[in-house]
Amino acid sequence: MTGSILSWALGFALACISVAILLSLFRLVRGPTPGDRILSVDTLTINVIALIVVFGVAESTQTYFEASLLLAMVAFVGTVAYCKFLLRGDIVE
Amino acid sequence: MNPILELLIVLLLVLGGLFILVGSWGLARLPSLMTRLHGPTKATTLGVGGCLIASMIYFPAMGGTLSAHELLITIFLLLTAPISANMIAKAHLHRQGHAIDPNPADGISEGLPGPSSGADWATFHGAESPRQD
């Protein structure tokens, strides 16, 4: 069974990550340039990866790791594709 | 569970959560994109690494098998964070050109300095003239 300190730490980490997601969403809505929005989506996905992992620890299940790994890969490819589109006006040349 | 391992997991989770919070706080609070890049690329990556390593310690400590999934995600994030930050900075420079950063809170009085040889930075090539093909 998880101890009380561990459950407190899990709650603390989940709260921190949730506030971090809200701050990234604020920058996503507010961001003056497209670069800000790309960066904020990137941060948002990384925060969601952390949320999934901490949730997996809290639920004591290893089901969600594939989801976080896939999300990491898709986030990287998406960021590079957005930046490539801004740089070249085209993604696959 | 072993109390030392539990304490280690608690420490990693709290530190990871704090680093993630600080990274996103920097993203929301700092004045221009070039400064905003610092928060998510360094602090958030470190925080996610802490959470993933806490998870990697947790499952063997609970009697499960040791898995390298978390380490895989950590290494992947540590590898890709600088690349995506470099791409975002390049795209921002490309769009901005030599102009002053659009955020007035930044306090930057002059634009990007040119290289000493008199040529232009490679990211500005083709910024004004679109490709011909």
mmCIF file of C-alpha atoms in Angstrom:
data_model
loop_
_atom_site.group_PDB
_atom_site.id
_atom_site.type_symbol
_atom_site.label_atom_id
_atom_site.label_comp_id
_atom_site.label_asym_id
_atom_site.label_seq_id
_atom_site.Cartn_x
_atom_site.Cartn_y
_atom_site.Cartn_z
ATOM 1 C CA MET A 1 0.000 0.000 0.000
ATOM 2 C CA THR A 2 1.150 3.510 -0.650
ATOM 3 C CA GLY A 3 2.050 5.446 2.464
ATOM 4 C CA SER A 4 0.513 8.757 3.418
ATOM 5 C CA ILE A 5 3.682 10.710 2.480
ATOM 6 C CA LEU A 6 3.681 9.160 -0.977
ATOM 7 C CA SER A 7 0.007 9.915 -1.577
ATOM 8 C CA TRP A 8 0.617 13.492 -0.410
ATOM 9 C CA ALA A 9 3.558 13.812 -2.839
ATOM 10 C CA LEU A 10 1.469 12.388 -5.673
ATOM 11 C CA GLY A 11 -1.251 14.927 -4.970
ATOM 12 C CA PHE A 12 1.304 17.724 -4.814
ATOM 13 C CA ALA A 13 2.894 16.701 -8.127
ATOM 14 C CA LEU A 14 -0.517 16.406 -9.808
ATOM 15 C CA ALA A 15 -1.505 19.869 -8.526
ATOM 16 C CA CYS A 16 1.789 21.394 -9.738
ATOM 17 C CA ILE A 17 1.405 19.824 -13.188
ATOM 18 C CA SER A 18 -2.204 21.002 -13.439
ATOM 19 C CA VAL A 19 -1.214 24.588 -12.627
ATOM 20 C CA ALA A 20 1.615 24.282 -15.168
ATOM 21 C CA ILE A 21 -0.882 23.156 -17.822
ATOM 22 C CA LEU A 22 -3.071 26.163 -17.032
ATOM 23 C CA LEU A 23 -0.067 28.513 -17.377
ATOM 24 C CA SER A 24 0.848 26.972 -20.745
ATOM 25 C CA LEU A 25 -2.764 27.365 -21.867
ATOM 26 C CA PHE A 26 -2.612 31.026 -20.851
ATOM 27 C CA ARG A 27 0.460 31.488 -23.076
ATOM 28 C CA LEU A 28 -1.230 29.543 -25.879
ATOM 29 C CA VAL A 29 -4.213 31.916 -25.858
ATOM 30 C CA ARG A 30 -2.202 35.066 -25.195
ATOM 31 C CA GLY A 31 1.015 34.441 -27.180
ATOM 32 C CA PRO A 32 1.713 37.341 -29.544
ATOM 33 C CA THR A 33 3.764 35.407 -32.128
ATOM 34 C CA PRO A 34 3.301 31.952 -33.713
ATOM 35 C CA GLY A 35 6.582 30.884 -32.093
ATOM 36 C CA ASP A 36 5.039 31.454 -28.676
ATOM 37 C CA ARG A 37 2.101 29.231 -29.562
ATOM 38 C CA ILE A 38 4.356 26.450 -30.905
ATOM 39 C CA LEU A 39 6.456 26.601 -27.740
ATOM 40 C CA SER A 40 3.363 26.541 -25.573
ATOM 41 C CA VAL A 41 1.902 23.512 -27.353
ATOM 42 C CA ASP A 42 5.270 21.764 -26.924
ATOM 43 C CA THR A 43 5.274 22.574 -23.205
ATOM 44 C CA LEU A 44 1.650 21.491 -22.920
ATOM 45 C CA THR A 45 2.431 18.043 -24.344
ATOM 46 C CA ILE A 46 5.452 17.607 -22.083
ATOM 47 C CA ASN A 47 3.262 18.531 -19.106
ATOM 48 C CA VAL A 48 0.650 16.018 -20.221
ATOM 49 C CA ILE A 49 3.360 13.324 -20.437
ATOM 50 C CA ALA A 50 4.302 14.087 -16.818
ATOM 51 C CA LEU A 51 0.613 14.055 -15.834
ATOM 52 C CA ILE A 52 0.104 10.620 -17.423
ATOM 53 C CA VAL A 53 3.209 9.200 -15.715
ATOM 54 C CA VAL A 54 2.295 10.556 -12.267
ATOM 55 C CA PHE A 55 -1.281 9.352 -12.752
ATOM 56 C CA GLY A 56 0.104 5.898 -13.603
ATOM 57 C CA VAL A 57 2.064 5.894 -10.338
ATOM 58 C CA ALA A 58 -1.019 7.043 -8.416
ATOM 59 C CA GLU A 59 -3.138 4.295 -9.961
ATOM 60 C CA SER A 60 -0.284 1.775 -9.614
ATOM 61 C CA THR A 61 -0.664 0.606 -13.198
ATOM 62 C CA GLN A 62 1.768 0.428 -16.098
ATOM 63 C CA THR A 63 -0.890 0.697 -18.792
ATOM 64 C CA TYR A 64 -0.235 4.315 -19.674
ATOM 65 C CA PHE A 65 3.441 4.249 -20.605
ATOM 66 C CA GLU A 66 2.848 3.568 -24.267
ATOM 67 C CA ALA A 67 0.548 6.585 -24.357
ATOM 68 C CA SER A 68 3.206 8.863 -22.887
ATOM 69 C CA LEU A 69 5.914 7.514 -25.208
ATOM 70 C CA LEU A 70 3.694 8.038 -28.251
ATOM 71 C CA LEU A 71 2.786 11.520 -27.033
ATOM 72 C CA ALA A 72 6.485 12.412 -26.665
ATOM 73 C CA MET A 73 7.218 11.317 -30.237
ATOM 74 C CA VAL A 74 4.163 13.023 -31.730
ATOM 75 C CA ALA A 75 4.945 16.244 -29.833
ATOM 76 C CA PHE A 76 8.484 16.363 -31.207
ATOM 77 C CA VAL A 77 7.417 15.640 -34.772
ATOM 78 C CA GLY A 78 4.621 18.203 -34.504
ATOM 79 C CA THR A 79 6.913 20.928 -33.195
ATOM 80 C CA VAL A 80 9.465 20.311 -35.922
ATOM 81 C CA ALA A 81 6.718 20.279 -38.565
ATOM 82 C CA TYR A 82 5.248 23.584 -37.349
ATOM 83 C CA CYS A 83 8.686 25.235 -37.311
ATOM 84 C CA LYS A 84 9.535 23.818 -40.722
ATOM 85 C CA PHE A 85 6.284 25.231 -42.040
ATOM 86 C CA LEU A 86 7.118 28.669 -40.637
ATOM 87 C CA LEU A 87 10.660 28.495 -42.009
ATOM 88 C CA ARG A 88 10.009 27.167 -45.498
ATOM 89 C CA GLY A 89 6.268 27.519 -46.141
ATOM 90 C CA ASP A 90 6.230 23.781 -46.737
ATOM 91 C CA ILE A 91 6.681 20.669 -44.580
ATOM 92 C CA VAL A 92 7.772 17.922 -46.989
ATOM 93 C CA GLU A 93 9.847 19.372 -49.808
ATOM 94 C CA MET B 1 7.680 -0.644 0.813
ATOM 95 C CA ASN B 2 11.203 0.232 1.833
ATOM 96 C CA PRO B 3 10.992 3.637 3.624
ATOM 97 C CA ILE B 4 14.227 4.897 2.034
ATOM 98 C CA LEU B 5 12.902 4.131 -1.446
ATOM 99 C CA GLU B 6 9.580 5.761 -0.566
ATOM 100 C CA LEU B 7 11.368 8.878 0.641
ATOM 101 C CA LEU B 8 13.404 8.955 -2.590
ATOM 102 C CA ILE B 9 10.233 8.656 -4.690
ATOM 103 C CA VAL B 10 8.572 11.437 -2.674
ATOM 104 C CA LEU B 11 11.617 13.685 -3.124
ATOM 105 C CA LEU B 12 11.767 13.072 -6.877
ATOM 106 C CA LEU B 13 8.019 13.646 -7.291
ATOM 107 C CA VAL B 14 8.038 16.905 -5.336
ATOM 108 C CA LEU B 15 11.138 18.204 -7.129
ATOM 109 C CA GLY B 16 9.747 17.152 -10.503
ATOM 110 C CA GLY B 17 6.423 18.867 -9.857
ATOM 111 C CA LEU B 18 8.156 22.042 -8.704
ATOM 112 C CA PHE B 19 10.446 22.118 -11.732
ATOM 113 C CA ILE B 20 7.511 21.625 -14.109
ATOM 114 C CA LEU B 21 5.642 24.440 -12.357
ATOM 115 C CA VAL B 22 8.665 26.756 -12.562
ATOM 116 C CA GLY B 23 9.144 25.977 -16.264
ATOM 117 C CA SER B 24 5.558 26.836 -17.153
ATOM 118 C CA TRP B 25 5.611 29.865 -14.855
ATOM 119 C CA GLY B 26 8.603 31.111 -16.840
ATOM 120 C CA LEU B 27 6.718 30.444 -20.074
ATOM 121 C CA ALA B 28 3.790 32.552 -18.873
ATOM 122 C CA ARG B 29 5.748 35.304 -17.162
ATOM 123 C CA LEU B 30 8.905 36.125 -19.149
ATOM 124 C CA PRO B 31 8.772 39.083 -21.560
ATOM 125 C CA SER B 32 9.851 37.806 -25.013
ATOM 126 C CA LEU B 33 10.018 34.528 -26.920
ATOM 127 C CA MET B 34 13.790 34.210 -26.701
ATOM 128 C CA THR B 35 13.600 34.427 -22.895
ATOM 129 C CA ARG B 36 10.465 32.260 -22.755
ATOM 130 C CA LEU B 37 12.361 29.477 -24.496
ATOM 131 C CA HIS B 38 14.514 28.993 -21.374
ATOM 132 C CA GLY B 39 11.734 27.850 -19.050
ATOM 133 C CA PRO B 40 10.211 24.892 -20.914
ATOM 134 C CA THR B 41 13.431 23.668 -22.501
ATOM 135 C CA LYS B 42 15.411 23.361 -19.284
ATOM 136 C CA ALA B 43 13.190 23.344 -16.203
ATOM 137 C CA THR B 44 10.266 21.393 -17.629
ATOM 138 C CA THR B 45 12.491 18.733 -19.181
ATOM 139 C CA LEU B 46 14.276 18.264 -15.858
ATOM 140 C CA GLY B 47 10.953 18.060 -13.999
ATOM 141 C CA VAL B 48 9.556 15.432 -16.372
ATOM 142 C CA GLY B 49 12.797 13.488 -15.963
ATOM 143 C CA GLY B 50 12.333 13.559 -12.184
ATOM 144 C CA CYS B 51 8.745 12.306 -12.414
ATOM 145 C CA LEU B 52 9.758 9.547 -14.834
ATOM 146 C CA ILE B 53 12.647 8.387 -12.630
ATOM 147 C CA ALA B 54 10.306 8.391 -9.598
ATOM 148 C CA SER B 55 7.966 6.146 -11.580
ATOM 149 C CA MET B 56 10.916 3.937 -12.586
ATOM 150 C CA ILE B 57 11.836 3.453 -8.898
ATOM 151 C CA TYR B 58 8.220 2.977 -7.798
ATOM 152 C CA PHE B 59 7.244 -0.097 -9.793
ATOM 153 C CA PRO B 60 10.218 -2.353 -8.837
ATOM 154 C CA ALA B 61 9.819 -1.183 -5.217
ATOM 155 C CA MET B 62 6.185 -2.334 -5.291
ATOM 156 C CA GLY B 63 7.292 -5.797 -6.397
ATOM 157 C CA GLY B 64 6.868 -5.363 -10.143
ATOM 158 C CA THR B 65 9.535 -5.901 -12.766
ATOM 159 C CA LEU B 66 12.103 -3.268 -13.696
ATOM 160 C CA SER B 67 11.186 -1.698 -17.023
ATOM 161 C CA ALA B 68 13.170 0.678 -19.197
ATOM 162 C CA HIS B 69 10.144 2.488 -20.633
ATOM 163 C CA GLU B 70 10.550 5.514 -18.383
ATOM 164 C CA LEU B 71 14.250 5.751 -19.131
ATOM 165 C CA LEU B 72 13.404 5.608 -22.843
ATOM 166 C CA ILE B 73 10.978 8.540 -22.496
ATOM 167 C CA THR B 74 13.499 10.497 -20.385
ATOM 168 C CA ILE B 75 16.310 10.047 -22.889
ATOM 169 C CA PHE B 76 13.992 10.870 -25.773
ATOM 170 C CA LEU B 77 12.813 14.085 -24.111
ATOM 171 C CA LEU B 78 16.363 15.104 -23.192
ATOM 172 C CA LEU B 79 17.419 14.527 -26.812
ATOM 173 C CA THR B 80 14.517 16.309 -28.474
ATOM 174 C CA ALA B 81 14.089 19.360 -26.203
ATOM 175 C CA PRO B 82 17.192 21.224 -27.519
ATOM 176 C CA ILE B 83 16.309 20.367 -31.116
ATOM 177 C CA SER B 84 12.774 21.727 -30.867
ATOM 178 C CA ALA B 85 14.019 24.825 -29.002
ATOM 179 C CA ASN B 86 16.560 25.454 -31.770
ATOM 180 C CA MET B 87 13.856 25.040 -34.419
ATOM 181 C CA ILE B 88 11.497 27.449 -32.601
ATOM 182 C CA ALA B 89 14.267 30.041 -32.210
ATOM 183 C CA LYS B 90 15.177 29.705 -35.894
ATOM 184 C CA ALA B 91 11.556 30.104 -36.988
ATOM 185 C CA HIS B 92 11.177 33.138 -34.732
ATOM 186 C CA LEU B 93 14.339 34.792 -36.134
ATOM 187 C CA HIS B 94 13.218 33.977 -39.649
ATOM 188 C CA ARG B 95 9.861 35.648 -39.155
ATOM 189 C CA GLN B 96 11.199 38.562 -37.163
ATOM 190 C CA GLY B 97 14.139 39.360 -39.436
ATOM 191 C CA HIS B 98 16.431 42.132 -38.229
ATOM 192 C CA ALA B 99 13.536 43.987 -36.642
ATOM 193 C CA ILE B 100 13.262 44.733 -32.960
ATOM 194 C CA ASP B 101 11.551 42.073 -30.900
ATOM 195 C CA PRO B 102 7.817 42.875 -31.001
ATOM 196 C CA ASN B 103 7.332 42.694 -27.224
ATOM 197 C CA PRO B 104 7.785 46.196 -25.765
ATOM 198 C CA ALA B 105 8.325 44.884 -22.224
ATOM 199 C CA ASP B 106 11.611 43.387 -23.384
ATOM 200 C CA GLY B 107 13.630 46.612 -23.317
ATOM 201 C CA ILE B 108 15.754 45.569 -26.316
ATOM 202 C CA SER B 109 16.755 48.759 -28.132
ATOM 203 C CA GLU B 110 18.449 47.248 -31.182
ATOM 204 C CA GLY B 111 17.889 44.199 -33.364
ATOM 205 C CA LEU B 112 20.035 41.170 -33.964
ATOM 206 C CA PRO B 113 23.680 42.048 -34.719
ATOM 207 C CA GLY B 114 25.054 40.779 -38.028
ATOM 208 C CA PRO B 115 28.087 38.497 -38.415
ATOM 209 C CA SER B 116 31.483 40.193 -38.726
ATOM 210 C CA SER B 117 32.268 39.085 -42.281
ATOM 211 C CA GLY B 118 29.524 41.241 -43.779
ATOM 212 C CA ALA B 119 27.417 38.285 -44.877
ATOM 213 C CA ASP B 120 23.981 37.596 -43.455
ATOM 214 C CA TRP B 121 22.859 34.884 -41.039
ATOM 215 C CA ALA B 122 21.814 31.719 -42.861
ATOM 216 C CA THR B 123 18.341 31.753 -41.318
ATOM 217 C CA PHE B 124 17.534 35.040 -43.081
ATOM 218 C CA HIS B 125 18.303 33.664 -46.539
ATOM 219 C CA GLY B 126 15.127 33.673 -48.547
ATOM 220 C CA ALA B 127 13.177 35.473 -45.833
ATOM 221 C CA GLU B 128 11.979 38.207 -48.160
ATOM 222 C CA SER B 129 12.190 36.357 -51.479
ATOM 223 C CA PRO B 130 10.157 33.136 -51.638
ATOM 224 C CA ARG B 131 11.579 30.024 -53.240
ATOM 225 C CA GLN B 132 11.610 29.900 -57.032
ATOM 226 C CA ASP B 133 10.833 26.206 -57.627
#
